[in-house]
Amino acid sequence: MATKVLTDADALKRIGNTPIVKLESLSNDKVSYYAKLEGHNPFGSVKDRAAFWMIKDAEEKGKITRGQTIIIEPTSGNTGIALAGIANLLGYQVEIVIPEKASEETKKIIASLGAKMYETSDDLCPKVGAGTDQSIALATSIASSRPDKYFSPNQYSNEANFLGHYKGTGPEIWKQTEGKITHFFTGVGTGGTVTGISTYLKEQNPKIKTIGVQPQQNHLIQGLRNFEESAKPDLFLRRENVVDDWITITNEQAFAAVKEIFQKEKMLVSPSSATVYAAMKKYPISEGVVVGIFADDGRKFKILYAQQKIFSAEEFDRALKEAKHVSNIVYMN
Ligand SMILES: Cc1ncc(COP(=O)(O)O)c(C=O)c1O
């Protein structure tokens, strides 16, 4: 696969406007299924949108200054990569607090983008809620010790995270489906994606149904949250009524879907995208146009997929060469 190395100038312009592809393996005469491929953002995930919007918002409000402010954030991975990449391009130092269980590849990318990293023994997604969340506690304590120097975007309550999807991803999906979307599926981390997109879509057509996808408790799905074991973030709570229904997917179902999607669609997807695919497959829909968010692709999960016996290292390398719809952009600053 030919790769393209990003230059500073084109990276920021390439946030958003991600492609949508039809999933032939799920579609039939009555229902068309599509995946919105957020792995095509310049730093490889849906989180480029939140990171960019939160930094721009803080700049516009005069909360941060290029060359001076250090951006610090607790994250299970993708927000760390996005902030490290984007904030660096804009002239900020970045410090990331990350659960040690996040994938090795994720940590390497964050380090290669020049961010400092602190590891905590949290679960995969920081558990927002009383006393359980070491990443958030550590980031907060570092930031509050030097408020003149540090700024934490706090994706769990920052309205700009919602707005990136309300003004970007939602309108893109509406346009890409020519207003025909009937059902929307996504996993939930902070809730920015689900609330931003659903709020916009329901304003266009209140009949559109949103199905929230959650992994089982004690899950292995980087980026997603199970609300029986983890409190709901403030950002999600503000608009939680946008979710019409929930579906829970087990680790086993999610990892089986990683393999199935490669076999049937020739796509190499992330565990969270496979979780959304498994949910779209399981949830009964008799007619309509269905869109699921594939928040990132499979490139960061070689080690996890070998551990889970989905692809050996050799199979993974071969799959990556054969895979369709993988972005050809290399993340670097
Ligand atoms: C890997 C990953 N990160 C983030 C998200 C969405 O996160 P948020 O709710 O924080 O917008 C998802 C949702 O599908 C995801 O799969």
mmCIF file of N, CA, C and O and ligand atoms in Angstrom, residues 46-47 78 155 161 165 186-194 222-224 270 272-273 276 293 295-296, ligand 1:
data_model
loop_
_atom_site.group_PDB
_atom_site.id
_atom_site.type_symbol
_atom_site.label_atom_id
_atom_site.label_comp_id
_atom_site.label_asym_id
_atom_site.label_seq_id
_atom_site.Cartn_x
_atom_site.Cartn_y
_atom_site.Cartn_z
ATOM 1 N N VAL A 46 -12.109 8.887 14.978
ATOM 2 C CA VAL A 46 -13.191 9.849 15.197
ATOM 3 C C VAL A 46 -12.750 10.970 16.152
ATOM 4 O O VAL A 46 -13.293 12.073 16.131
ATOM 5 N N LYS A 47 -11.747 10.674 16.981
ATOM 6 C CA LYS A 47 -11.340 11.617 18.010
ATOM 7 C C LYS A 47 -10.588 12.827 17.476
ATOM 8 O O LYS A 47 -10.395 13.801 18.199
ATOM 9 N N ASN A 78 -7.356 7.039 21.596
ATOM 10 C CA ASN A 78 -7.540 7.816 20.375
ATOM 11 C C ASN A 78 -7.508 9.326 20.605
ATOM 12 O O ASN A 78 -6.975 10.067 19.779
ATOM 13 N N GLN A 155 -12.601 16.149 27.769
ATOM 14 C CA GLN A 155 -13.539 15.668 26.745
ATOM 15 C C GLN A 155 -14.838 15.118 27.340
ATOM 16 O O GLN A 155 -15.844 15.026 26.642
ATOM 17 N N ASN A 161 -16.731 19.110 22.116
ATOM 18 C CA ASN A 161 -16.687 17.700 21.680
ATOM 19 C C ASN A 161 -18.036 17.345 21.031
ATOM 20 O O ASN A 161 -18.088 16.771 19.940
ATOM 21 N N HIS A 165 -19.378 17.045 16.334
ATOM 22 C CA HIS A 165 -20.258 16.059 15.688
ATOM 23 C C HIS A 165 -21.578 16.675 15.244
ATOM 24 O O HIS A 165 -22.114 16.326 14.196
ATOM 25 N N THR A 186 -23.876 3.624 17.149
ATOM 26 C CA THR A 186 -22.507 3.993 17.550
ATOM 27 C C THR A 186 -22.216 3.492 18.956
ATOM 28 O O THR A 186 -23.131 3.335 19.771
ATOM 29 N N GLY A 187 -20.923 3.264 19.203
ATOM 30 C CA GLY A 187 -20.479 3.024 20.566
ATOM 31 C C GLY A 187 -20.376 4.353 21.284
ATOM 32 O O GLY A 187 -20.426 5.417 20.663
ATOM 33 N N VAL A 188 -20.212 4.289 22.604
ATOM 34 C CA VAL A 188 -20.180 5.513 23.402
ATOM 35 C C VAL A 188 -18.967 5.500 24.332
ATOM 36 O O VAL A 188 -18.725 4.515 25.038
ATOM 37 N N GLY A 189 -18.213 6.599 24.287
ATOM 38 C CA GLY A 189 -17.102 6.788 25.218
ATOM 39 C C GLY A 189 -17.439 7.979 26.096
ATOM 40 O O GLY A 189 -17.984 7.855 27.184
ATOM 41 N N THR A 190 -17.176 9.181 25.580
ATOM 42 C CA THR A 190 -17.597 10.397 26.288
ATOM 43 C C THR A 190 -19.067 10.722 26.005
ATOM 44 O O THR A 190 -19.693 11.470 26.740
ATOM 45 N N GLY A 191 -19.562 10.230 24.872
ATOM 46 C CA GLY A 191 -20.919 10.568 24.436
ATOM 47 C C GLY A 191 -20.956 11.676 23.392
ATOM 48 O O GLY A 191 -22.019 12.012 22.873
ATOM 49 N N GLY A 192 -19.801 12.249 23.054
ATOM 50 C CA GLY A 192 -19.772 13.329 22.058
ATOM 51 C C GLY A 192 -20.312 12.865 20.707
ATOM 52 O O GLY A 192 -21.128 13.553 20.077
ATOM 53 N N THR A 193 -19.876 11.702 20.273
ATOM 54 C CA THR A 193 -20.284 11.190 18.965
ATOM 55 C C THR A 193 -21.792 10.942 18.938
ATOM 56 O O THR A 193 -22.501 11.422 18.046
ATOM 57 N N VAL A 194 -22.281 10.171 19.907
ATOM 58 C CA VAL A 194 -23.700 9.790 19.857
ATOM 59 C C VAL A 194 -24.622 10.995 20.029
ATOM 60 O O VAL A 194 -25.619 11.132 19.305
ATOM 61 N N GLN A 222 -11.227 -1.085 23.371
ATOM 62 C CA GLN A 222 -10.626 0.231 23.605
ATOM 63 C C GLN A 222 -11.535 1.345 23.082
ATOM 64 O O GLN A 222 -11.945 1.318 21.929
ATOM 65 N N GLY A 223 -11.840 2.311 23.939
ATOM 66 C CA GLY A 223 -12.608 3.485 23.495
ATOM 67 C C GLY A 223 -14.073 3.454 23.883
ATOM 68 O O GLY A 223 -14.718 4.481 23.919
ATOM 69 N N LEU A 224 -14.605 2.261 24.165
ATOM 70 C CA LEU A 224 -16.035 2.177 24.480
ATOM 71 C C LEU A 224 -16.262 1.974 25.980
ATOM 72 O O LEU A 224 -15.373 1.551 26.709
ATOM 73 N N SER A 270 -11.184 -2.066 13.697
ATOM 74 C CA SER A 270 -10.810 -2.061 15.113
ATOM 75 C C SER A 270 -11.826 -2.868 15.914
ATOM 76 O O SER A 270 -12.930 -3.141 15.440
ATOM 77 N N SER A 272 -13.670 -1.814 18.299
ATOM 78 C CA SER A 272 -14.906 -1.049 18.522
ATOM 79 C C SER A 272 -15.766 -1.004 17.258
ATOM 80 O O SER A 272 -16.994 -1.064 17.334
ATOM 81 N N SER A 273 -15.137 -0.935 16.091
ATOM 82 C CA SER A 273 -15.920 -0.958 14.842
ATOM 83 C C SER A 273 -16.586 -2.322 14.676
ATOM 84 O O SER A 273 -17.734 -2.423 14.233
ATOM 85 N N VAL A 276 -19.675 -2.450 16.718
ATOM 86 C CA VAL A 276 -20.802 -1.776 16.054
ATOM 87 C C VAL A 276 -21.371 -2.666 14.939
ATOM 88 O O VAL A 276 -22.591 -2.798 14.788
ATOM 89 N N ILE A 293 -21.040 3.941 13.062
ATOM 90 C CA ILE A 293 -19.741 4.617 13.132
ATOM 91 C C ILE A 293 -18.640 3.578 13.347
ATOM 92 O O ILE A 293 -18.660 2.836 14.327
ATOM 93 N N ALA A 295 -15.195 3.788 14.360
ATOM 94 C CA ALA A 295 -14.459 4.914 14.944
ATOM 95 C C ALA A 295 -12.977 4.957 14.579
ATOM 96 O O ALA A 295 -12.357 6.010 14.607
ATOM 97 N N ASP A 296 -12.401 3.806 14.285
ATOM 98 C CA ASP A 296 -11.012 3.768 13.816
ATOM 99 C C ASP A 296 -10.839 2.459 13.061
ATOM 100 O O ASP A 296 -11.781 1.674 12.965
HETATM 101 C C1 LIG B 1 -12.564 3.654 19.544
HETATM 102 C C2 LIG B 1 -13.636 4.644 19.826
HETATM 103 N N1 LIG B 1 -13.358 5.809 20.326
HETATM 104 C C3 LIG B 1 -14.363 6.717 20.561
HETATM 105 C C4 LIG B 1 -15.670 6.453 20.271
HETATM 106 C C5 LIG B 1 -16.756 7.449 20.521
HETATM 107 O O1 LIG B 1 -16.424 8.134 21.556
HETATM 108 P P1 LIG B 1 -17.190 9.338 22.176
HETATM 109 O O2 LIG B 1 -18.422 8.805 22.792
HETATM 110 O O3 LIG B 1 -16.188 9.762 23.173
HETATM 111 O O4 LIG B 1 -17.442 10.373 21.154
HETATM 112 C C6 LIG B 1 -15.972 5.313 19.793
HETATM 113 C C7 LIG B 1 -17.361 5.109 19.449
HETATM 114 O O5 LIG B 1 -17.722 4.328 18.611
HETATM 115 C C8 LIG B 1 -14.961 4.371 19.569
HETATM 116 O O6 LIG B 1 -15.278 3.195 19.069
#
